[in-house]
Amino acid sequence: MDFQQLKAIVNNSENIVFFGGAGVSTESGIPDYRSGKAYIDGNSVLPEEVLSKSCLAGESERFFQYYRKYLLHPNAKPNDAHLALVELENRTKLEAIITQNVDGLHQQAGSKQVIELHGSTRQNYCMVCGEKYDLQFVLNSRQNIPRCQLCAGIVRPNITLYEEDLDSGVIQIAKNLIATSEILVIAGTSLSVYPAAGLLKYYRGECMIIINETPTRYDGLANYIISDRVGKVMKSLII
């Protein structure tokens, strides 16, 4: 692969869409909760078992134990990948970011056009009355289960749980962005989580770039494959 050629292609484009996964945030110290082992009260658990609609409804204490331990990272800071995307947006090269992450680091870095497929831990709402709360409210809650100040209902994160469907409006926006993009950069994802990964079939362009340290299911469709850290590669593209 001619990296300088790839850099020139990126710098000459004004319609790049970035599709990112957990690997974009791991350099900020946020582990991929889908990989590795998780424990609650000394017992091994699977994310699809605990981070689910039914667990939130029937075992709220257990849900929030997992959620607080494995999904909340309030001290995490944007890394080189997030900052490079801000720079590309400022240069009017980047059309949008489509992310599977729920940490809000793209917005914290300064990106404006961010499509969050699975929602965000920074947005929360009461399951009873709908009152909205920020992340700080959840972090400051003296109880493991955060409760609404108006009605005492459970305050849940505005993220898509297992057993829940993705927001159809958000999916449609992502489809349109991918379909009309000139360059599609896919980074930090194994492309094994559906339906998010299925959005890539809507790409009609001729420059699909995959940046991931391990092979993905879409490598055969990519025009460029870079097996390296996302932050390192993205920073190199803007220098």
Short mmCIF file of N, CA and C in Angstrom, two decimals, residues 121-138 147-151 153-158:
data_model
loop_
_atom_site.label_atom_id
_atom_site.label_comp_id
_atom_site.label_asym_id
_atom_site.label_seq_id
_atom_site.Cartn_x
_atom_site.Cartn_y
_atom_site.Cartn_z
N THR A 121 -23.99 7.34 26.59
CA THR A 121 -24.09 7.28 28.05
C THR A 121 -24.21 8.68 28.64
N ARG A 122 -23.95 9.69 27.84
CA ARG A 122 -24.03 11.06 28.34
C ARG A 122 -25.47 11.58 28.34
N GLN A 123 -26.37 10.81 27.76
CA GLN A 123 -27.79 11.18 27.76
C GLN A 123 -28.57 10.11 28.52
N ASN A 124 -29.41 10.55 29.44
CA ASN A 124 -30.18 9.63 30.28
C ASN A 124 -31.59 10.17 30.44
N TYR A 125 -32.54 9.28 30.73
CA TYR A 125 -33.91 9.75 30.90
C TYR A 125 -34.68 8.83 31.85
N CYS A 126 -35.71 9.39 32.49
CA CYS A 126 -36.54 8.64 33.41
C CYS A 126 -37.46 7.72 32.62
N MET A 127 -37.51 6.47 33.02
CA MET A 127 -38.33 5.48 32.33
C MET A 127 -39.83 5.69 32.59
N VAL A 128 -40.15 6.52 33.56
CA VAL A 128 -41.56 6.77 33.90
C VAL A 128 -42.08 8.07 33.29
N CYS A 129 -41.41 9.17 33.60
CA CYS A 129 -41.92 10.47 33.14
C CYS A 129 -41.14 11.08 31.98
N GLY A 130 -39.98 10.49 31.65
CA GLY A 130 -39.22 10.98 30.51
C GLY A 130 -38.28 12.12 30.81
N GLU A 131 -38.21 12.59 32.04
CA GLU A 131 -37.30 13.68 32.40
C GLU A 131 -35.87 13.32 32.01
N LYS A 132 -35.14 14.28 31.43
CA LYS A 132 -33.80 14.02 30.94
C LYS A 132 -32.74 14.39 31.97
N TYR A 133 -31.66 13.60 31.96
CA TYR A 133 -30.55 13.82 32.89
C TYR A 133 -29.22 13.62 32.17
N ASP A 134 -28.19 14.30 32.65
CA ASP A 134 -26.86 14.14 32.05
C ASP A 134 -26.08 13.05 32.78
N LEU A 135 -24.89 12.80 32.29
CA LEU A 135 -24.05 11.75 32.87
C LEU A 135 -23.67 12.08 34.31
N GLN A 136 -23.44 13.34 34.59
CA GLN A 136 -23.01 13.73 35.93
C GLN A 136 -24.06 13.37 36.97
N PHE A 137 -25.33 13.47 36.60
CA PHE A 137 -26.40 13.11 37.52
C PHE A 137 -26.29 11.63 37.91
N VAL A 138 -26.03 10.79 36.92
CA VAL A 138 -25.90 9.35 37.18
C VAL A 138 -24.67 9.08 38.05
N ARG A 147 -32.32 7.48 40.40
CA ARG A 147 -33.76 7.70 40.46
C ARG A 147 -34.10 9.15 40.07
N CYS A 148 -35.22 9.28 39.37
CA CYS A 148 -35.70 10.58 38.92
C CYS A 148 -36.04 11.48 40.09
N GLN A 149 -35.65 12.74 40.00
CA GLN A 149 -35.94 13.70 41.06
C GLN A 149 -37.40 14.12 41.08
N LEU A 150 -38.12 13.86 39.99
CA LEU A 150 -39.52 14.26 39.90
C LEU A 150 -40.49 13.17 40.34
N CYS A 151 -40.19 11.91 39.91
CA CYS A 151 -41.16 10.84 40.17
C CYS A 151 -40.55 9.58 40.77
N GLY A 153 -38.75 7.46 39.34
CA GLY A 153 -38.59 6.39 38.37
C GLY A 153 -37.12 6.12 38.10
N ILE A 154 -36.82 4.97 37.51
CA ILE A 154 -35.44 4.63 37.19
C ILE A 154 -34.94 5.50 36.04
N VAL A 155 -33.77 6.08 36.20
CA VAL A 155 -33.14 6.86 35.14
C VAL A 155 -32.19 5.95 34.38
N ARG A 156 -32.50 5.68 33.13
CA ARG A 156 -31.71 4.76 32.32
C ARG A 156 -30.89 5.51 31.28
N PRO A 157 -29.80 4.89 30.82
CA PRO A 157 -29.01 5.52 29.77
C PRO A 157 -29.73 5.46 28.42
N ASN A 158 -29.54 6.48 27.63
CA ASN A 158 -30.15 6.53 26.30
C ASN A 158 -29.26 5.78 25.30
#
